[in-house]
mmCIF file of C-alpha atoms in Angstrom:
data_model
loop_
_atom_site.group_PDB
_atom_site.id
_atom_site.type_symbol
_atom_site.label_atom_id
_atom_site.label_comp_id
_atom_site.label_asym_id
_atom_site.label_seq_id
_atom_site.Cartn_x
_atom_site.Cartn_y
_atom_site.Cartn_z
ATOM 1 C CA MET A 26 -55.907 85.950 -140.858
ATOM 2 C CA PRO A 27 -54.036 83.029 -142.306
ATOM 3 C CA ARG A 28 -55.760 79.743 -141.265
ATOM 4 C CA PRO A 29 -53.407 77.340 -139.075
ATOM 5 C CA ARG A 30 -51.320 75.014 -141.248
ATOM 6 C CA LYS A 31 -53.097 71.496 -142.010
ATOM 7 C CA ARG A 32 -51.451 68.343 -141.942
ATOM 8 C CA GLN A 33 -54.261 65.148 -142.940
ATOM 9 C CA ALA A 34 -53.337 62.111 -141.539
ATOM 10 C CA GLY A 35 -50.717 60.037 -143.413
ATOM 11 C CA ALA A 36 -49.413 63.211 -145.011
ATOM 12 C CA ALA A 37 -46.166 63.344 -142.886
ATOM 13 C CA SER A 38 -43.076 61.859 -143.946
ATOM 14 C CA PRO A 39 -43.218 58.586 -145.062
ATOM 15 C CA ASP A 40 -41.975 57.142 -141.771
ATOM 16 C CA GLU A 41 -44.321 59.421 -139.689
ATOM 17 C CA LYS A 42 -47.997 59.814 -139.540
ATOM 18 C CA GLY A 43 -49.758 62.885 -137.777
ATOM 19 C CA LEU A 44 -52.922 64.592 -137.271
ATOM 20 C CA VAL A 45 -53.349 68.041 -137.740
ATOM 21 C CA GLY A 46 -50.616 69.923 -136.707
ATOM 22 C CA LYS A 47 -50.321 72.809 -133.908
ATOM 23 C CA ARG A 48 -48.033 75.028 -132.893
ATOM 24 C CA ASN A 49 -47.215 75.634 -129.134
ATOM 25 C CA LYS A 50 -44.680 78.335 -127.832
ATOM 26 C CA THR A 51 -44.048 79.334 -124.471
ATOM 27 C CA GLU A 52 -45.510 82.288 -122.722
ATOM 28 C CA ASN A 53 -42.599 84.275 -123.622
ATOM 29 C CA SER A 54 -41.610 83.618 -127.220
ATOM 30 C CA GLY A 55 -37.947 84.697 -126.446
ATOM 31 C CA GLU A 56 -36.741 81.080 -124.860
ATOM 32 C CA THR A 57 -33.591 81.494 -124.669
ATOM 33 C CA ALA A 58 -31.308 79.355 -127.038
ATOM 34 C CA ALA A 59 -29.749 77.720 -123.873
ATOM 35 C CA GLU A 60 -32.602 76.690 -122.725
ATOM 36 C CA GLU A 61 -33.793 75.124 -125.819
ATOM 37 C CA ASN A 62 -30.722 73.458 -126.323
ATOM 38 C CA SER A 63 -29.193 72.523 -123.162
ATOM 39 C CA SER A 64 -28.427 68.791 -122.659
ATOM 40 C CA PRO A 65 -31.082 66.484 -121.312
ATOM 41 C CA GLN A 66 -28.586 65.641 -118.581
ATOM 42 C CA LYS A 67 -28.147 68.579 -117.203
ATOM 43 C CA SER A 68 -32.420 69.621 -117.771
ATOM 44 C CA VAL A 69 -34.144 69.581 -114.607
ATOM 45 C CA ALA A 70 -36.466 67.468 -116.340
ATOM 46 C CA SER A 71 -34.357 64.463 -116.461
ATOM 47 C CA LYS A 72 -35.828 63.533 -112.975
ATOM 48 C CA ASP A 73 -39.107 64.115 -114.248
ATOM 49 C CA CYS A 74 -39.245 61.717 -117.222
ATOM 50 C CA GLY A 75 -40.615 58.359 -116.598
ATOM 51 C CA LYS A 76 -42.721 59.194 -113.915
ATOM 52 C CA SER A 77 -45.928 61.352 -113.931
ATOM 53 C CA LEU A 78 -45.821 63.912 -111.370
ATOM 54 C CA SER A 79 -49.091 65.076 -111.899
ATOM 55 C CA SER A 80 -52.450 63.998 -113.744
ATOM 56 C CA TYR A 81 -53.405 67.495 -115.003
ATOM 57 C CA TRP A 82 -51.544 69.775 -117.186
ATOM 58 C CA LEU A 83 -51.684 72.775 -118.673
ATOM 59 C CA MET A 84 -50.340 73.749 -122.246
ATOM 60 C CA LYS A 85 -49.482 76.666 -124.237
ATOM 61 C CA SER A 86 -50.540 77.581 -127.420
ATOM 62 C CA GLU A 87 -50.706 80.729 -129.614
ATOM 63 C CA PRO A 88 -54.437 81.678 -130.826
ATOM 64 C CA GLU A 89 -52.822 84.807 -133.108
ATOM 65 C CA SER A 90 -51.086 84.527 -136.076
ATOM 66 C CA ARG A 91 -47.591 85.127 -136.166
ATOM 67 C CA LEU A 92 -45.041 83.558 -138.612
ATOM 68 C CA GLU A 93 -42.027 81.674 -138.073
ATOM 69 C CA LYS A 94 -39.802 80.729 -141.165
ATOM 70 C CA GLY A 95 -42.984 81.673 -143.174
ATOM 71 C CA VAL A 96 -45.401 79.261 -141.225
ATOM 72 C CA ASP A 97 -47.978 80.574 -139.565
ATOM 73 C CA VAL A 98 -48.025 79.183 -135.962
ATOM 74 C CA LYS A 99 -51.383 80.160 -134.893
ATOM 75 C CA PHE A 100 -53.413 77.638 -133.076
ATOM 76 C CA SER A 101 -56.056 78.194 -130.689
ATOM 77 C CA ILE A 102 -58.724 76.326 -129.069
ATOM 78 C CA GLU A 103 -61.319 77.227 -131.342
ATOM 79 C CA ASP A 104 -58.889 76.012 -134.267
ATOM 80 C CA LEU A 105 -59.089 72.579 -132.178
ATOM 81 C CA ARG A 106 -62.786 72.648 -132.151
ATOM 82 C CA ALA A 107 -62.644 72.797 -135.896
ATOM 83 C CA GLN A 108 -60.696 69.777 -136.218
ATOM 84 C CA PRO A 109 -61.821 66.332 -137.279
ATOM 85 C CA LYS A 110 -62.853 64.850 -134.279
ATOM 86 C CA GLN A 111 -61.869 67.916 -132.180
ATOM 87 C CA THR A 112 -58.373 66.176 -131.901
ATOM 88 C CA THR A 113 -54.817 67.341 -132.939
ATOM 89 C CA CYS A 114 -51.254 66.250 -132.479
ATOM 90 C CA TRP A 115 -49.373 68.662 -130.137
ATOM 91 C CA ASP A 116 -46.285 69.277 -131.920
ATOM 92 C CA GLY A 117 -43.344 71.403 -132.125
ATOM 93 C CA VAL A 118 -42.231 71.411 -128.140
ATOM 94 C CA ARG A 119 -38.354 72.363 -128.311
ATOM 95 C CA ASN A 120 -37.625 72.185 -124.707
ATOM 96 C CA TYR A 121 -36.140 69.209 -122.689
ATOM 97 C CA GLN A 122 -37.905 69.862 -119.726
ATOM 98 C CA ALA A 123 -41.448 69.910 -121.334
ATOM 99 C CA ARG A 124 -40.819 67.345 -123.362
ATOM 100 C CA ASN A 125 -40.266 65.259 -120.438
ATOM 101 C CA PHE A 126 -43.819 66.071 -119.378
ATOM 102 C CA LEU A 127 -45.543 65.430 -122.609
ATOM 103 C CA ARG A 128 -43.433 61.943 -122.414
ATOM 104 C CA ALA A 129 -44.849 61.433 -118.622
ATOM 105 C CA MET A 130 -48.415 62.034 -119.634
ATOM 106 C CA LYS A 131 -51.232 58.932 -119.477
ATOM 107 C CA LEU A 132 -54.277 58.642 -121.589
ATOM 108 C CA GLU A 133 -57.330 60.658 -120.264
ATOM 109 C CA GLU A 134 -55.450 62.698 -118.161
ATOM 110 C CA GLU A 135 -56.494 66.526 -118.829
ATOM 111 C CA ALA A 136 -55.061 69.653 -119.231
ATOM 112 C CA PHE A 137 -55.900 73.700 -119.699
ATOM 113 C CA PHE A 138 -55.522 74.562 -122.971
ATOM 114 C CA TYR A 139 -53.769 78.158 -122.397
ATOM 115 C CA HIS A 140 -53.484 80.756 -124.951
ATOM 116 C CA SER A 141 -50.136 82.490 -124.784
ATOM 117 C CA ASN A 142 -48.057 85.181 -126.546
ATOM 118 C CA CYS A 143 -51.132 86.865 -127.178
ATOM 119 C CA LYS A 144 -53.424 90.044 -126.388
ATOM 120 C CA GLU A 145 -55.037 88.446 -123.226
ATOM 121 C CA PRO A 146 -53.297 85.165 -122.378
ATOM 122 C CA GLY A 147 -55.072 82.757 -120.120
ATOM 123 C CA ILE A 148 -57.016 79.458 -119.832
ATOM 124 C CA ALA A 149 -59.637 78.798 -122.645
ATOM 125 C CA GLY A 150 -60.241 75.159 -122.115
ATOM 126 C CA LEU A 151 -60.178 71.661 -121.614
ATOM 127 C CA ILE A 152 -58.520 69.125 -123.420
ATOM 128 C CA LYS A 153 -57.557 65.566 -122.767
ATOM 129 C CA ILE A 154 -54.681 63.150 -123.849
ATOM 130 C CA VAL A 155 -55.747 60.187 -126.323
ATOM 131 C CA LYS A 156 -52.631 59.306 -127.495
ATOM 132 C CA GLU A 157 -49.571 58.743 -125.354
ATOM 133 C CA ALA A 158 -45.610 60.075 -126.267
ATOM 134 C CA TYR A 159 -44.684 59.360 -129.704
ATOM 135 C CA PRO A 160 -41.919 60.859 -132.180
ATOM 136 C CA ASP A 161 -42.980 64.254 -133.131
ATOM 137 C CA HIS A 162 -42.907 64.282 -137.054
ATOM 138 C CA THR A 163 -41.834 67.573 -137.148
ATOM 139 C CA GLN A 164 -38.164 67.450 -135.965
ATOM 140 C CA PHE A 165 -37.407 65.658 -139.449
ATOM 141 C CA GLU A 166 -39.190 68.138 -142.185
ATOM 142 C CA LYS A 167 -36.455 70.752 -143.411
ATOM 143 C CA ASN A 168 -38.970 73.135 -144.078
ATOM 144 C CA ASP A 169 -41.031 72.916 -140.796
ATOM 145 C CA PRO A 170 -40.179 75.763 -138.039
ATOM 146 C CA HIS A 171 -39.181 73.072 -135.248
ATOM 147 C CA TYR A 172 -36.813 70.975 -137.721
ATOM 148 C CA ASP A 173 -34.059 69.596 -135.783
ATOM 149 C CA PRO A 174 -31.126 68.234 -137.591
ATOM 150 C CA SER A 175 -29.456 66.901 -134.854
ATOM 151 C CA SER A 176 -32.328 64.659 -134.275
ATOM 152 C CA LYS A 177 -32.029 61.127 -135.820
ATOM 153 C CA LYS A 178 -35.364 58.966 -136.618
ATOM 154 C CA ASP A 179 -33.554 56.007 -134.857
ATOM 155 C CA ASN A 180 -33.594 58.098 -131.806
ATOM 156 C CA PRO A 181 -35.520 61.247 -132.275
ATOM 157 C CA LYS A 182 -35.023 64.013 -129.731
ATOM 158 C CA TRP A 183 -38.278 65.475 -129.432
ATOM 159 C CA SER A 184 -42.126 63.663 -128.508
ATOM 160 C CA MET A 185 -45.450 64.571 -129.275
ATOM 161 C CA VAL A 186 -49.010 63.494 -127.856
ATOM 162 C CA ASP A 187 -52.465 63.737 -128.888
ATOM 163 C CA VAL A 188 -55.035 65.659 -127.558
ATOM 164 C CA GLN A 189 -58.803 65.966 -128.097
ATOM 165 C CA LEU A 190 -61.003 68.876 -126.946
ATOM 166 C CA VAL A 191 -63.264 68.212 -123.705
ATOM 167 C CA ARG A 192 -64.992 71.443 -123.597
ATOM 168 C CA MET A 193 -64.470 74.896 -123.569
ATOM 169 C CA MET A 194 -64.316 76.796 -120.316
ATOM 170 C CA LYS A 195 -67.686 78.276 -118.791
ATOM 171 C CA ARG A 196 -65.763 81.798 -119.076
ATOM 172 C CA PHE A 197 -62.210 82.469 -119.828
ATOM 173 C CA ILE A 198 -59.813 82.543 -116.879
ATOM 174 C CA PRO A 199 -57.462 85.466 -118.087
ATOM 175 C CA LEU A 200 -53.771 85.479 -116.572
ATOM 176 C CA ALA A 201 -54.165 88.722 -115.075
ATOM 177 C CA GLU A 202 -56.909 87.020 -112.991
ATOM 178 C CA LEU A 203 -54.819 84.086 -112.439
ATOM 179 C CA LYS A 204 -51.779 86.085 -111.248
ATOM 180 C CA THR A 205 -54.136 88.084 -108.433
ATOM 181 C CA TYR A 206 -54.591 85.030 -106.804
ATOM 182 C CA HIS A 207 -51.345 83.613 -106.979
ATOM 183 C CA GLN A 208 -49.963 86.929 -105.469
ATOM 184 C CA ALA A 209 -52.512 86.736 -102.747
ATOM 185 C CA HIS A 210 -51.724 82.814 -102.357
ATOM 186 C CA LYS A 211 -48.115 83.188 -101.792
ATOM 187 C CA ALA A 212 -49.035 85.294 -98.472
ATOM 188 C CA SER A 213 -51.946 83.024 -97.603
ATOM 189 C CA GLY A 214 -50.738 79.779 -98.330
ATOM 190 C CA GLY A 215 -53.829 79.026 -101.074
ATOM 191 C CA PRO A 216 -53.929 76.756 -103.712
ATOM 192 C CA LEU A 217 -51.838 78.796 -106.464
ATOM 193 C CA LYS A 218 -48.889 79.640 -104.376
ATOM 194 C CA ASN A 219 -46.521 77.657 -106.167
ATOM 195 C CA MET A 220 -48.429 77.421 -109.604
ATOM 196 C CA ALA A 221 -45.861 76.407 -112.109
ATOM 197 C CA LEU A 222 -47.633 79.027 -114.599
ATOM 198 C CA PHE A 223 -45.710 81.657 -112.409
ATOM 199 C CA THR A 224 -42.863 79.655 -111.103
ATOM 200 C CA ARG A 225 -41.777 78.126 -114.520
ATOM 201 C CA GLN A 226 -43.625 80.769 -116.913
ATOM 202 C CA ARG A 227 -40.999 80.051 -119.952
ATOM 203 C CA LEU A 228 -42.219 76.257 -120.293
ATOM 204 C CA SER A 229 -45.186 75.714 -122.755
ATOM 205 C CA VAL A 230 -46.095 72.259 -121.199
ATOM 206 C CA GLN A 231 -46.556 72.438 -117.267
ATOM 207 C CA PRO A 232 -48.188 70.002 -114.426
ATOM 208 C CA VAL A 233 -50.847 71.444 -112.424
ATOM 209 C CA THR A 234 -51.666 69.739 -109.039
ATOM 210 C CA GLN A 235 -55.036 68.505 -108.508
ATOM 211 C CA GLU A 236 -55.286 71.281 -105.927
ATOM 212 C CA GLU A 237 -54.632 73.843 -108.509
ATOM 213 C CA PHE A 238 -56.787 72.235 -111.226
ATOM 214 C CA ASP A 239 -60.080 71.962 -108.628
ATOM 215 C CA PHE A 240 -59.611 76.099 -107.366
ATOM 216 C CA ILE A 241 -59.398 77.283 -111.394
ATOM 217 C CA LEU A 242 -62.469 75.172 -111.999
ATOM 218 C CA SER A 243 -64.050 76.752 -109.216
ATOM 219 C CA LEU A 244 -63.592 80.327 -110.778
ATOM 220 C CA GLU A 245 -65.926 79.367 -113.643
ATOM 221 C CA GLU A 246 -68.669 79.847 -111.665
ATOM 222 C CA LYS A 247 -67.403 83.545 -109.754
ATOM 223 C CA GLU A 248 -67.727 86.724 -111.398
ATOM 224 C CA PRO A 249 -64.525 88.240 -112.990
ATOM 225 C CA SER A 250 -62.362 89.774 -110.385
#
């Protein structure tokens, strides 16, 4: 299986210096062009930008190899663990709402590292924000799958953050298990009743409430349902 593409610090374009690049995608990789290219003014996320709605997040990445414009977009939590200082930039976000969530993130906030678009999607570990939002260098690189010719260096459209591995989950929490709780909680009013993973499935970066975060961590101590 091909290794994830590596980007050494300082090896980006002359104006942008990045850590090892990673690729993230939505749960459904067929995100529509309308969603990807909608104007910020029309995006629901426009009201989210500039204020942190959450101190916790869920961030999706693909753990299985898939070529996009000749580049393998695979990046698993094991790949993150293998990086220097277990740290990487979270590049390639091309949805305005997801981008605005990146811009709302603060240092030391934690996120679930979620494996998506794979045989068994689910939560694999915990990461934290170690650098707040700054311009995503891949938007300016013509050979990158996420190149955006409409983005200008003096007014970049897309942002990224740097993340660091906190730990692996004590056990992998599969999507199927979370969905079972979500369905039950919709009826009972439980913690996962409105979780964005099910109400905003296409977003690769999502807010997680304190209640949702605590409940999911509690699942580590339980036998798989």
